[in-house]
Amino acid sequence: MYMQEYKRWMDAELEDFDLKAELQSIEGDEGAIEDRFAVSLKFGTAGLRGTLGAGTNRMNIWVVRQATQGIADWVKTQGGTQTVAISYDSRLKGWDFAKNAAGVLAANGIKVRIYDALMPVPALSFATRYYQCNAGIMVTASHNPAQYNGYKAYGPDGCQMTDDAAAVVYDVIQKTDVLTGAKIMSFAEGVEKGLIQFVGDDCKAAFYEAIEARQVRPGLARTAGLKLVYSPLNGTGLVPVTQVLKDIGITDITIVPEQEYPNGYFTTCSYPNPEIFAALEKGLELAKEVGADLMLATDPDADRVGIAMKCPDGTYELVSGNEMGVLLLDYICAGRIEQGTMPEKPVACKSIVSTPLANLVCEHYGVEMRETLTGFKWIGDQIANLEADGEVDRFIFGFEESYGYLAGPYVRDKDAVVASMLICEMAAYYRSIGSSIKEHLEELYTQYGRYLNKVDSFEFPGLSGMDKMAGMMKQLREEPPVEFAGRKVAKVTDYLKPEETGLPKSNVLIYTLENGETVVVRPSGTEPKIKAYYTTKGADLDEAQAEKDALAEALAPIFT
C-alpha cells in the first residue's frame, strides 16, 4: 500500500520543489518510502506534529490542508461566527502552512483572522477569544528540533481542542484524500473576497493590556534598576516580551544577538527547549559578561520560559519549572493579599506531575489548589468551569513543571509573556527589599522542607517506538513494582481508572512510596518518550538528590 501511495505522490503536481526533490531522492529505497508513507500523522488533542518532508507521515502543505479540511467540516457544524484565528511561529514552512490553512478555510466559506507576523501561542489563544472564533490554529512544533513543525488546534474558548472535537476532526481527516480531498483557495483570492483578514491592532493592544493588568505591584519595576538578559531562542517572543517589559518599566534588556531574530534552523541551539541547559548557554554567557540580575529564554512559540537567577555570590543558577511555579505562586499570593487584590475563594491549578510544594504554599495562603492531568488544556478546563459559574476571577495562577505558567483567565494556554513580566516584577520586588529570588527560594525550602523534583526521559524513536512504549506501560500495570531501591510502594494510582482518580482517563501511573516520595511514569503526548518524574525530600539538597538517584537507578532497567 505504501509503495502505491508513494507512486501516487510521485505522479502528482506537488507545487513544492522540496517535496518533489525528496521523493525523487528516495526512489528505490523501500525503507525510506515506508517511513514516509506506511502510516499517517495522527491528529489528536495536541493537533499534528512531525518532521518536515514528503509523505503522509511528514509535515507538509498536503497534510496541513487535509487536517484543515477536518477543522473546516467541524466548524461548519458549530454555528457561531464561522471564523478561525491563525498564528505561526518561526519554524521552517510556518508561513506556508499558515497560508495554506487559511486558503482551505476560505474555500469552505469560513472567515479567517490571521496574524500578519509571527506571534506566540498565547496571542493565538487571545485572538480566538477576542474575535469569538469557532476555532484557532497555531502552526508550531513548540520546543522540538528544527526538522519538526506542527499544528495545534484550539476550541472557541481559546483552549486546546477537546478530545470529542479532535475525534470528530480526525474522523473527517481519515475520509479526506490527502492530495485531492481538501478544498483550496489561494491566499490572495481569500483576501480579495474578504474571507481572510489580518488580526487588527485593537486585538494586539488588548492582548498586551490583559497581560499588564496581571501585575501584582504596578509601577514597582520602574524604580528597581533590574538588569536583564533575554533570548527568544530565534522564535516569537522578541516583540511581545520586550514590549510588555518596557511598558512596565524594565528597559535595561540585553538580547542574546545570535538568538534575537526568527530563524527556523535554530543554528545556535539545536533543541530550542528552555528546560535544557544547552538552550540557555548563550544567554548565561552573556548574563555573566554584562552582570545581569536575571536571564530569561522563551521557546519558539513563547508559551514557556526558562530562567537563570543571579545568586548572592555572583554565580548563576538555573531555576526549575517546579521552583519557578512555586516562587510565582507564593509571590502572587503574598502580593495580592498585601495589595488587597486577592479575590474571595482564590483558585490555583497545577498538573499531577508538578511539585507538592505548591499545595503547601496554597494551604498557607488559604488558596484552593486544583490538580489536573498533564497538558495545559486541563488547567484551561478548570478556568472554563469557573467562568461557567460566573467566578472566573477566582483563578489566580496555574502552572506545569515543564516551564508553563499562566496568571489570569484572558487566555487558556501557557503564556511566557505574562510569566516573563511577573518573573521580572518578582525579581525587582525582592531586590527592592534587599533580597533576591535565590534567597527567597531558600526561605521557602526552610519553611516547607527541601523538596527536589526531577524528570528523566527515555526515547523510543522509529515506527516501533510507540509499540515499545505501550508494551512497557502494559507490563508496569500487569506486574506492578512493589519497591524501588528498597523503598516500598505504599500506593499505586492508575489514571486509566477514572473511578479511582476523579479525573478523565490518562496513561499515567503514580507510585507513592512509604516515605511519601513519589515516582510518576507517563508516555509523552507529543514525542516518542516515556517520562519518569521523581519527587524526593531530604534534610538538604544532597540528601534529596541521593534519594532521586537511587530511585532512578532502580527504574532505569525497565526502560532499557
Coordinates of C-alpha atoms in Angstrom, one line a residue:
M1 CA 0.0 0.0 0.0
Y2 CA 2.7 2.5 0.9
M3 CA 4.5 1.9 -2.4
Q4 CA 1.3 2.7 -4.3
E5 CA 0.9 5.9 -2.2
Y6 CA 4.5 6.9 -2.9
K7 CA 3.9 6.4 -6.7
R8 CA 0.8 8.5 -6.5
W9 CA 2.7 11.3 -4.8
M10 CA 5.5 11.0 -7.4
D11 CA 2.9 11.4 -10.2
A12 CA 1.1 14.3 -8.6
E13 CA 1.7 18.0 -9.2
L14 CA 3.0 18.9 -5.8
E15 CA 3.7 22.7 -6.1
D16 CA 6.6 22.3 -3.7
F17 CA 10.0 21.7 -5.3
D18 CA 11.5 20.5 -1.9
L19 CA 8.9 17.7 -1.7
K20 CA 9.4 16.6 -5.3
A21 CA 13.2 16.5 -4.9
E22 CA 12.8 14.5 -1.7
L23 CA 10.5 12.0 -3.4
Q24 CA 13.0 11.5 -6.3
S25 CA 15.9 11.1 -3.9
I26 CA 14.4 8.1 -2.1
E27 CA 13.3 6.3 -5.3
G28 CA 14.2 2.6 -4.8
D29 CA 14.8 3.0 -1.0
E30 CA 12.0 0.9 0.4
G31 CA 12.8 1.7 4.0
A32 CA 12.7 5.5 3.4
I33 CA 9.5 5.1 1.5
E34 CA 7.9 3.0 4.2
D35 CA 8.9 5.5 6.9
R36 CA 7.2 8.3 5.0
F37 CA 4.1 6.5 3.7
A38 CA 3.3 3.4 5.8
V39 CA 1.3 5.5 8.4
S40 CA -0.2 9.0 8.6
L41 CA 0.5 11.6 11.2
K42 CA -2.3 11.2 13.7
F43 CA -4.4 14.2 14.6
G44 CA -5.1 14.4 18.4
T45 CA -5.8 16.9 21.1
A46 CA -2.3 18.2 20.6
G47 CA -3.1 18.5 16.8
L48 CA -0.3 17.3 14.5
R49 CA 3.4 17.2 15.0
G50 CA 6.1 15.6 12.8
T51 CA 9.3 16.1 10.8
L52 CA 9.1 18.2 7.7
G53 CA 9.1 16.3 4.4
A54 CA 7.2 14.4 1.8
G55 CA 4.6 11.8 2.7
T56 CA 1.6 11.1 4.9
N57 CA 3.9 10.6 7.9
R58 CA 5.5 14.1 7.5
M59 CA 4.5 17.7 7.9
N60 CA 3.9 19.3 4.5
I61 CA 1.2 21.5 2.9
W62 CA -0.8 18.4 1.8
V63 CA -1.1 17.1 5.4
V64 CA -1.9 20.6 6.6
R65 CA -4.6 21.0 4.0
Q66 CA -6.1 17.6 4.9
A67 CA -6.1 18.5 8.6
T68 CA -7.6 21.9 8.0
Q69 CA -10.4 20.4 5.9
G70 CA -11.2 18.4 9.0
I71 CA -11.3 21.6 11.1
A72 CA -13.5 23.3 8.4
D73 CA -16.0 20.5 8.4
W74 CA -16.2 20.6 12.2
V75 CA -16.6 24.4 12.2
K76 CA -19.5 24.2 9.7
T77 CA -21.5 22.1 12.2
Q78 CA -20.9 24.7 15.0
G79 CA -22.9 27.8 14.1
G80 CA -21.5 30.9 15.7
T81 CA -19.2 33.3 13.8
Q82 CA -17.8 30.7 11.4
T83 CA -14.4 32.2 12.0
V84 CA -11.0 30.7 12.7
A85 CA -7.9 32.5 14.0
I86 CA -4.4 31.5 12.8
S87 CA -0.9 32.2 14.0
Y88 CA 2.5 30.7 13.4
D89 CA 6.0 30.8 14.8
S90 CA 9.5 30.9 13.3
R91 CA 9.7 27.3 12.2
L92 CA 10.6 26.4 8.6
K93 CA 7.5 26.4 6.3
G94 CA 5.5 28.1 9.1
W95 CA 4.1 30.9 6.9
D96 CA 3.4 28.5 4.1
F97 CA 1.4 26.2 6.3
A98 CA -0.5 29.1 7.8
K99 CA -1.4 30.5 4.4
N100 CA -2.5 27.0 3.2
A101 CA -4.7 26.5 6.3
A102 CA -6.2 29.9 5.6
G103 CA -6.8 29.0 2.0
V104 CA -8.6 25.8 2.9
L105 CA -10.9 27.6 5.4
A106 CA -11.7 30.3 2.9
A107 CA -12.5 27.8 0.2
N108 CA -15.0 26.3 2.7
G109 CA -16.6 29.7 3.2
I110 CA -15.1 30.1 6.7
K111 CA -13.7 33.5 7.7
V112 CA -10.1 33.7 8.9
R113 CA -8.2 36.1 11.2
I114 CA -4.5 35.6 10.7
Y115 CA -1.6 37.4 12.3
D116 CA 0.4 39.5 9.8
A117 CA 3.7 38.5 11.5
L118 CA 4.7 35.5 13.7
M119 CA 3.1 35.6 17.1
P120 CA 3.1 33.2 20.1
V121 CA 0.6 30.6 21.3
P122 CA -1.0 32.9 23.9
A123 CA -1.6 35.6 21.2
L124 CA -3.4 32.9 19.2
S125 CA -5.5 31.8 22.2
F126 CA -6.3 35.5 22.9
A127 CA -7.3 36.2 19.2
T128 CA -9.6 33.1 19.2
R129 CA -11.4 34.5 22.2
Y130 CA -11.3 38.2 21.1
Y131 CA -13.0 37.5 17.7
Q132 CA -15.3 34.9 19.2
C133 CA -13.9 32.3 16.8
N134 CA -15.1 28.8 16.4
A135 CA -11.5 27.5 16.4
G136 CA -7.9 28.6 16.4
I137 CA -4.8 27.1 14.6
M138 CA -1.2 27.6 15.8
V139 CA 1.5 26.4 13.4
T140 CA 4.3 25.3 15.7
A141 CA 6.2 22.3 16.9
S142 CA 6.8 24.1 20.3
H143 CA 10.3 23.2 21.5
N144 CA 11.1 20.3 19.1
P145 CA 14.3 20.3 17.0
A146 CA 14.5 22.3 13.8
Q147 CA 13.4 19.5 11.4
Y148 CA 9.9 19.5 13.0
N149 CA 6.8 21.5 12.5
G150 CA 3.3 21.0 13.7
Y151 CA -0.2 22.3 14.1
K152 CA -2.1 22.9 17.3
A153 CA -5.9 23.2 17.2
Y154 CA -7.9 25.3 19.6
G155 CA -11.6 25.4 20.5
P156 CA -13.8 28.6 20.8
D157 CA -12.7 29.1 24.4
G158 CA -9.1 29.5 23.3
C159 CA -8.1 26.2 24.9
Q160 CA -6.6 23.3 23.0
M161 CA -9.3 21.3 21.3
T162 CA -11.3 18.8 23.4
D163 CA -11.0 15.1 22.9
D164 CA -14.5 14.9 21.5
A165 CA -13.9 17.7 18.9
A166 CA -10.5 16.3 18.0
A167 CA -12.1 12.8 17.4
V168 CA -14.7 14.4 15.0
V169 CA -11.9 16.2 13.1
Y170 CA -9.8 13.1 12.9
D171 CA -12.7 11.1 11.6
V172 CA -13.1 13.7 8.8
I173 CA -9.4 13.7 8.1
Q174 CA -9.4 9.9 7.6
K175 CA -12.1 10.3 4.9
T176 CA -10.3 13.1 3.2
D177 CA -7.8 12.2 0.5
V178 CA -4.5 13.8 1.4
L179 CA -3.8 15.0 -2.2
T180 CA -7.2 15.8 -3.6
G181 CA -9.7 15.9 -0.7
A182 CA -9.3 19.4 0.7
K183 CA -10.9 22.4 -0.9
I184 CA -8.3 25.2 -1.5
M185 CA -8.3 28.8 -2.5
S186 CA -5.3 31.0 -3.0
F187 CA -4.4 33.3 -0.1
A188 CA -4.7 36.3 -2.4
E189 CA -8.2 35.3 -3.5
G190 CA -9.2 34.8 0.1
V191 CA -8.0 38.3 1.0
E192 CA -9.7 39.8 -2.1
K193 CA -13.0 38.2 -1.2
G194 CA -12.8 39.4 2.4
L195 CA -12.7 35.9 3.8
I196 CA -9.1 36.3 5.1
Q197 CA -8.4 39.3 7.2
F198 CA -5.4 40.1 9.4
V199 CA -5.6 40.4 13.1
G200 CA -6.2 44.1 13.9
D201 CA -4.1 46.4 16.1
D202 CA -7.1 46.6 18.5
C203 CA -6.7 42.9 19.3
K204 CA -2.9 43.1 19.7
A205 CA -3.3 46.1 22.0
A206 CA -6.0 44.3 24.1
F207 CA -3.6 41.3 24.4
Y208 CA -0.9 43.5 25.9
E209 CA -3.4 45.3 28.2
A210 CA -4.7 42.0 29.5
I211 CA -1.2 40.8 30.4
E212 CA -0.1 44.1 32.0
A213 CA -3.3 44.1 34.1
R214 CA -1.8 41.0 35.9
Q215 CA 0.9 43.0 37.5
V216 CA 0.9 42.3 41.3
R217 CA 2.6 45.6 42.3
P218 CA 2.1 48.0 39.4
G219 CA 4.9 50.5 39.0
L220 CA 7.4 48.8 41.2
A221 CA 9.6 47.6 38.3
R222 CA 10.2 51.2 37.1
T223 CA 12.5 52.1 40.0
A224 CA 14.2 48.7 40.7
G225 CA 17.0 49.1 38.1
L226 CA 16.7 45.5 37.1
K227 CA 19.3 44.3 34.5
L228 CA 18.0 41.6 32.2
V229 CA 19.4 39.3 29.5
Y230 CA 16.7 37.8 27.3
S231 CA 16.7 35.2 24.5
P232 CA 13.7 34.5 22.3
L233 CA 15.6 31.4 21.1
N234 CA 15.0 32.6 17.5
G235 CA 11.3 32.4 18.0
T236 CA 8.2 34.6 18.6
G237 CA 8.9 36.1 22.0
L238 CA 11.1 39.1 20.9
V239 CA 8.3 41.6 20.2
P240 CA 5.7 40.7 22.8
V241 CA 8.1 40.1 25.7
T242 CA 10.2 43.2 25.2
Q243 CA 7.1 45.4 24.6
V244 CA 5.5 44.3 27.8
L245 CA 8.7 44.6 29.9
K246 CA 9.3 48.1 28.6
D247 CA 5.7 49.0 29.3
I248 CA 6.1 48.1 32.9
G249 CA 9.4 50.0 33.2
I250 CA 12.1 47.4 32.6
T251 CA 14.4 49.0 29.9
D252 CA 17.8 47.5 30.7
I253 CA 17.3 44.5 28.5
T254 CA 20.2 42.9 26.6
I255 CA 19.1 40.5 23.9
V256 CA 21.3 37.5 23.0
P257 CA 22.3 38.6 19.5
E258 CA 22.6 35.2 17.9
Q259 CA 19.1 34.2 19.1
E260 CA 17.3 37.6 18.6
Y261 CA 15.6 37.2 15.3
P262 CA 13.4 34.5 13.8
N263 CA 15.4 31.5 12.5
G264 CA 13.8 28.2 11.9
Y265 CA 17.1 26.4 11.7
F266 CA 17.9 27.3 15.4
T267 CA 21.5 27.3 14.5
T268 CA 22.9 28.2 18.0
C269 CA 20.7 25.7 19.8
S270 CA 19.6 22.6 18.0
Y271 CA 16.9 21.8 20.6
P272 CA 15.2 25.1 21.5
N273 CA 13.8 23.9 24.8
P274 CA 14.2 26.2 27.8
E275 CA 14.2 23.1 30.0
I276 CA 17.6 22.1 28.9
F277 CA 20.9 23.8 29.6
A278 CA 22.2 24.0 26.0
A279 CA 19.3 26.3 25.1
L280 CA 20.2 28.7 27.8
E281 CA 24.0 28.5 27.4
K282 CA 24.4 31.6 25.1
G283 CA 22.2 33.6 27.4
L284 CA 24.1 32.6 30.5
E285 CA 27.5 33.6 28.9
L286 CA 26.0 37.0 28.1
A287 CA 24.5 37.4 31.6
K288 CA 27.9 36.8 33.2
E289 CA 29.5 39.2 30.8
V290 CA 27.1 42.1 31.5
G291 CA 26.4 41.2 35.1
A292 CA 22.7 40.7 34.6
D293 CA 20.4 40.1 37.6
L294 CA 18.3 37.6 35.6
M295 CA 18.4 35.7 32.4
L296 CA 15.2 34.6 30.6
A297 CA 14.7 32.4 27.5
T298 CA 11.3 31.7 25.8
D299 CA 10.7 28.8 23.5
P300 CA 9.9 29.3 19.8
D301 CA 6.1 29.6 20.3
A302 CA 6.7 31.6 23.6
D303 CA 4.4 29.6 25.8
R304 CA 7.2 28.5 28.1
V305 CA 10.1 30.4 29.7
G306 CA 13.3 29.2 31.3
I307 CA 15.2 31.2 33.9
A308 CA 18.7 31.6 35.4
M309 CA 19.0 33.8 38.5
K310 CA 22.0 35.6 39.9
C311 CA 22.9 34.2 43.3
P312 CA 24.4 36.4 46.1
D313 CA 27.9 35.0 45.4
G314 CA 27.7 36.3 41.8
T315 CA 27.2 32.9 40.2
Y316 CA 24.1 32.0 38.1
E317 CA 21.7 29.1 38.9
L318 CA 19.0 27.6 36.6
V319 CA 15.5 27.6 38.2
S320 CA 13.4 24.5 37.5
G321 CA 9.8 24.8 36.3
N322 CA 8.6 23.5 39.6
E323 CA 10.7 26.0 41.6
M324 CA 9.5 28.9 39.4
G325 CA 5.9 27.7 39.7
V326 CA 6.2 27.8 43.5
L327 CA 8.0 31.1 43.5
L328 CA 5.4 32.8 41.3
L329 CA 2.5 31.2 43.3
D330 CA 4.0 32.5 46.5
Y331 CA 4.7 35.9 45.1
I332 CA 1.2 36.4 43.6
C333 CA -0.5 35.2 46.8
A334 CA 1.6 37.3 49.2
G335 CA 1.5 40.3 46.9
R336 CA -2.2 40.2 46.2
I337 CA -3.1 39.8 49.9
E338 CA -0.8 42.8 50.7
Q339 CA -2.3 44.9 47.9
G340 CA -5.9 43.9 48.8
T341 CA -6.5 42.5 45.3
M342 CA -6.9 38.8 46.2
P343 CA -10.3 37.5 45.2
E344 CA -12.6 35.7 47.5
K345 CA -12.0 31.9 47.5
P346 CA -9.0 32.1 45.2
V347 CA -8.1 29.1 43.0
A348 CA -4.7 27.9 41.7
C349 CA -4.1 24.9 39.4
K350 CA -1.2 22.5 38.7
S351 CA -0.7 19.3 36.9
I352 CA -0.5 16.0 38.8
V353 CA 3.2 15.6 38.0
S354 CA 4.1 19.0 39.4
T355 CA 5.6 19.6 42.9
P356 CA 3.5 19.0 46.0
L357 CA 5.4 22.0 47.5
A358 CA 2.8 24.2 45.7
N359 CA 0.0 22.5 47.7
L360 CA 1.7 23.6 50.9
V361 CA 2.0 27.2 49.7
C362 CA -1.7 27.3 48.8
E363 CA -2.6 25.9 52.2
H364 CA -0.5 28.6 53.9
Y365 CA -2.4 31.4 52.0
G366 CA -5.8 29.8 52.1
V367 CA -5.9 29.2 48.3
E368 CA -7.7 26.2 46.8
M369 CA -5.3 24.0 44.7
R370 CA -6.9 22.1 41.9
E371 CA -4.8 19.3 40.4
T372 CA -5.3 18.4 36.7
L373 CA -3.9 15.9 34.2
T374 CA -0.8 16.8 32.3
G375 CA -1.5 19.2 29.4
F376 CA -2.4 22.9 29.9
K377 CA -5.8 22.4 28.4
W378 CA -6.9 20.7 31.6
I379 CA -5.9 23.9 33.5
G380 CA -7.9 25.8 30.8
D381 CA -10.8 23.5 31.5
Q382 CA -10.7 24.5 35.2
I383 CA -10.8 28.1 34.2
A384 CA -13.8 27.4 31.9
N385 CA -15.6 25.7 34.8
L386 CA -15.1 28.8 37.0
E387 CA -16.2 31.0 34.1
A388 CA -19.4 28.9 33.6
D389 CA -20.2 29.6 37.3
G390 CA -19.6 33.3 36.9
E391 CA -16.5 33.1 39.1
V392 CA -13.6 33.3 36.6
D393 CA -11.8 36.0 38.6
R394 CA -11.2 33.4 41.4
F395 CA -8.4 31.9 39.1
I396 CA -5.1 33.5 40.1
F397 CA -2.4 31.1 38.7
G398 CA -1.7 27.8 37.0
F399 CA 1.5 26.0 36.2
E400 CA 3.1 22.8 34.9
E401 CA 6.6 21.6 35.8
S402 CA 7.6 21.9 32.2
Y403 CA 8.0 25.7 32.4
G404 CA 4.5 26.6 31.6
Y405 CA 2.7 29.3 33.6
L406 CA -0.5 31.4 33.4
A407 CA -1.7 34.2 35.6
G408 CA -5.3 35.2 34.9
P409 CA -8.1 33.9 32.6
Y410 CA -7.6 36.1 29.5
V411 CA -6.1 33.2 27.6
R412 CA -6.4 29.4 28.1
D413 CA -2.9 28.2 27.4
K414 CA 0.6 28.7 28.8
D415 CA 1.9 32.3 28.4
A416 CA 5.6 33.0 28.6
V417 CA 4.8 36.7 28.0
V418 CA 2.9 37.2 31.3
A419 CA 5.3 34.8 33.0
S420 CA 8.3 36.8 31.9
M421 CA 6.6 40.0 33.2
L422 CA 5.8 38.5 36.6
I423 CA 9.3 36.9 37.0
C424 CA 10.9 40.3 36.3
E425 CA 8.5 42.1 38.6
M426 CA 9.2 39.5 41.3
A427 CA 13.0 39.9 40.9
A428 CA 12.5 43.7 41.1
Y429 CA 10.5 43.4 44.3
Y430 CA 12.9 41.1 46.1
R431 CA 15.7 43.4 45.0
S432 CA 13.8 46.4 46.4
I433 CA 13.7 44.8 49.9
G434 CA 17.3 43.8 49.9
S435 CA 16.7 40.1 48.9
S436 CA 16.7 38.1 45.7
I437 CA 14.9 35.3 44.0
K438 CA 17.6 32.8 45.2
E439 CA 17.3 34.0 48.8
H440 CA 13.6 33.8 48.8
L441 CA 13.6 30.3 47.3
E442 CA 15.9 29.1 50.1
E443 CA 13.4 30.7 52.6
L444 CA 10.6 28.7 51.1
Y445 CA 12.7 25.5 51.4
T446 CA 13.4 26.3 55.1
Q447 CA 9.7 27.0 55.7
Y448 CA 8.2 23.9 53.9
G449 CA 11.1 21.4 53.5
R450 CA 13.8 20.6 50.9
Y451 CA 11.8 19.1 48.0
L452 CA 13.5 18.0 44.8
N453 CA 11.7 17.4 41.6
K454 CA 13.5 15.8 38.6
V455 CA 12.4 14.3 35.3
D456 CA 14.2 11.6 33.3
S457 CA 13.2 10.8 29.7
F458 CA 13.6 7.6 27.8
E459 CA 13.4 7.9 24.0
F460 CA 12.0 5.2 21.6
P461 CA 12.4 6.5 18.0
G462 CA 11.2 4.9 14.8
L463 CA 8.0 3.2 13.7
S464 CA 8.2 0.6 16.5
G465 CA 8.8 3.2 19.3
M466 CA 5.1 3.7 20.2
D467 CA 4.6 -0.1 20.3
K468 CA 7.6 -0.5 22.7
M469 CA 6.3 2.3 24.9
A470 CA 2.8 0.7 25.0
G471 CA 4.3 -2.7 26.0
M472 CA 6.3 -1.2 28.8
M473 CA 3.3 0.6 30.2
K474 CA 1.3 -2.6 29.9
Q475 CA 4.0 -4.5 31.8
L476 CA 4.0 -1.9 34.6
R477 CA 0.3 -2.4 35.1
E478 CA 0.4 -6.2 34.9
E479 CA 3.5 -6.6 37.1
P480 CA 3.5 -3.6 39.3
P481 CA 6.7 -2.9 41.2
V482 CA 6.5 -3.5 44.9
E483 CA 9.5 -1.4 45.8
F484 CA 12.1 1.0 44.3
A485 CA 15.6 0.8 45.7
G486 CA 14.4 -0.8 48.9
R487 CA 11.6 1.8 49.4
K488 CA 8.3 0.0 49.5
V489 CA 5.4 1.2 47.2
A490 CA 2.6 2.1 49.5
K491 CA 0.1 3.0 46.8
V492 CA -0.3 2.8 43.0
T493 CA -2.6 5.3 41.3
D494 CA -3.6 4.4 37.8
Y495 CA -5.1 7.3 35.9
L496 CA -6.6 4.9 33.4
K497 CA -9.1 4.3 36.2
P498 CA -11.2 7.5 36.4
E499 CA -13.4 5.9 39.1
E500 CA -10.4 6.0 41.4
T501 CA -8.9 9.4 40.4
G502 CA -12.0 11.5 39.7
L503 CA -10.2 12.8 36.6
P504 CA -10.5 11.8 32.9
K505 CA -8.6 8.7 31.7
S506 CA -4.9 9.3 31.1
N507 CA -2.0 6.9 30.6
V508 CA -0.2 7.8 33.9
L509 CA 1.0 5.7 36.8
I510 CA 1.9 7.3 40.2
Y511 CA 3.8 5.2 42.8
T512 CA 3.6 6.7 46.3
L513 CA 6.3 5.3 48.5
E514 CA 6.1 4.6 52.2
N515 CA 8.4 7.6 52.9
G516 CA 6.0 9.9 51.0
E517 CA 8.2 10.3 47.9
T518 CA 6.7 9.6 44.5
V519 CA 7.6 8.2 41.1
V520 CA 5.3 9.1 38.2
V521 CA 5.6 7.4 34.8
R522 CA 3.8 8.6 31.7
P523 CA 4.4 8.5 27.9
S524 CA 4.8 11.9 26.3
G525 CA 1.8 13.0 24.3
T526 CA 3.9 14.7 21.6
E527 CA 7.2 12.9 21.4
P528 CA 8.3 9.2 21.4
K529 CA 9.4 9.3 25.0
I530 CA 8.4 7.9 28.4
K531 CA 9.0 10.3 31.2
A532 CA 9.7 9.5 34.8
Y533 CA 9.1 12.2 37.4
Y534 CA 10.6 11.9 40.8
T535 CA 9.7 13.9 43.9
T536 CA 12.0 13.4 46.8
K537 CA 12.7 15.2 50.1
G538 CA 15.8 15.5 52.3
A539 CA 17.4 17.4 55.1
D540 CA 19.3 19.2 52.3
L541 CA 19.7 19.2 48.6
D542 CA 22.4 16.5 48.6
E543 CA 20.2 14.1 50.6
A544 CA 17.2 14.8 48.3
Q545 CA 19.4 14.2 45.2
A546 CA 20.8 11.0 46.6
E547 CA 17.2 9.8 47.1
K548 CA 16.4 10.7 43.5
D549 CA 19.5 8.9 42.1
A550 CA 18.6 5.7 44.0
L551 CA 15.1 5.7 42.6
A552 CA 16.2 6.5 39.1
E553 CA 18.8 3.7 39.2
A554 CA 16.1 1.2 40.2
L555 CA 13.6 2.4 37.5
A556 CA 16.1 2.6 34.5
P557 CA 16.3 -1.1 33.7
I558 CA 12.5 -1.2 33.0
F559 CA 13.0 1.2 30.1
T560 CA 16.2 -0.2 28.6

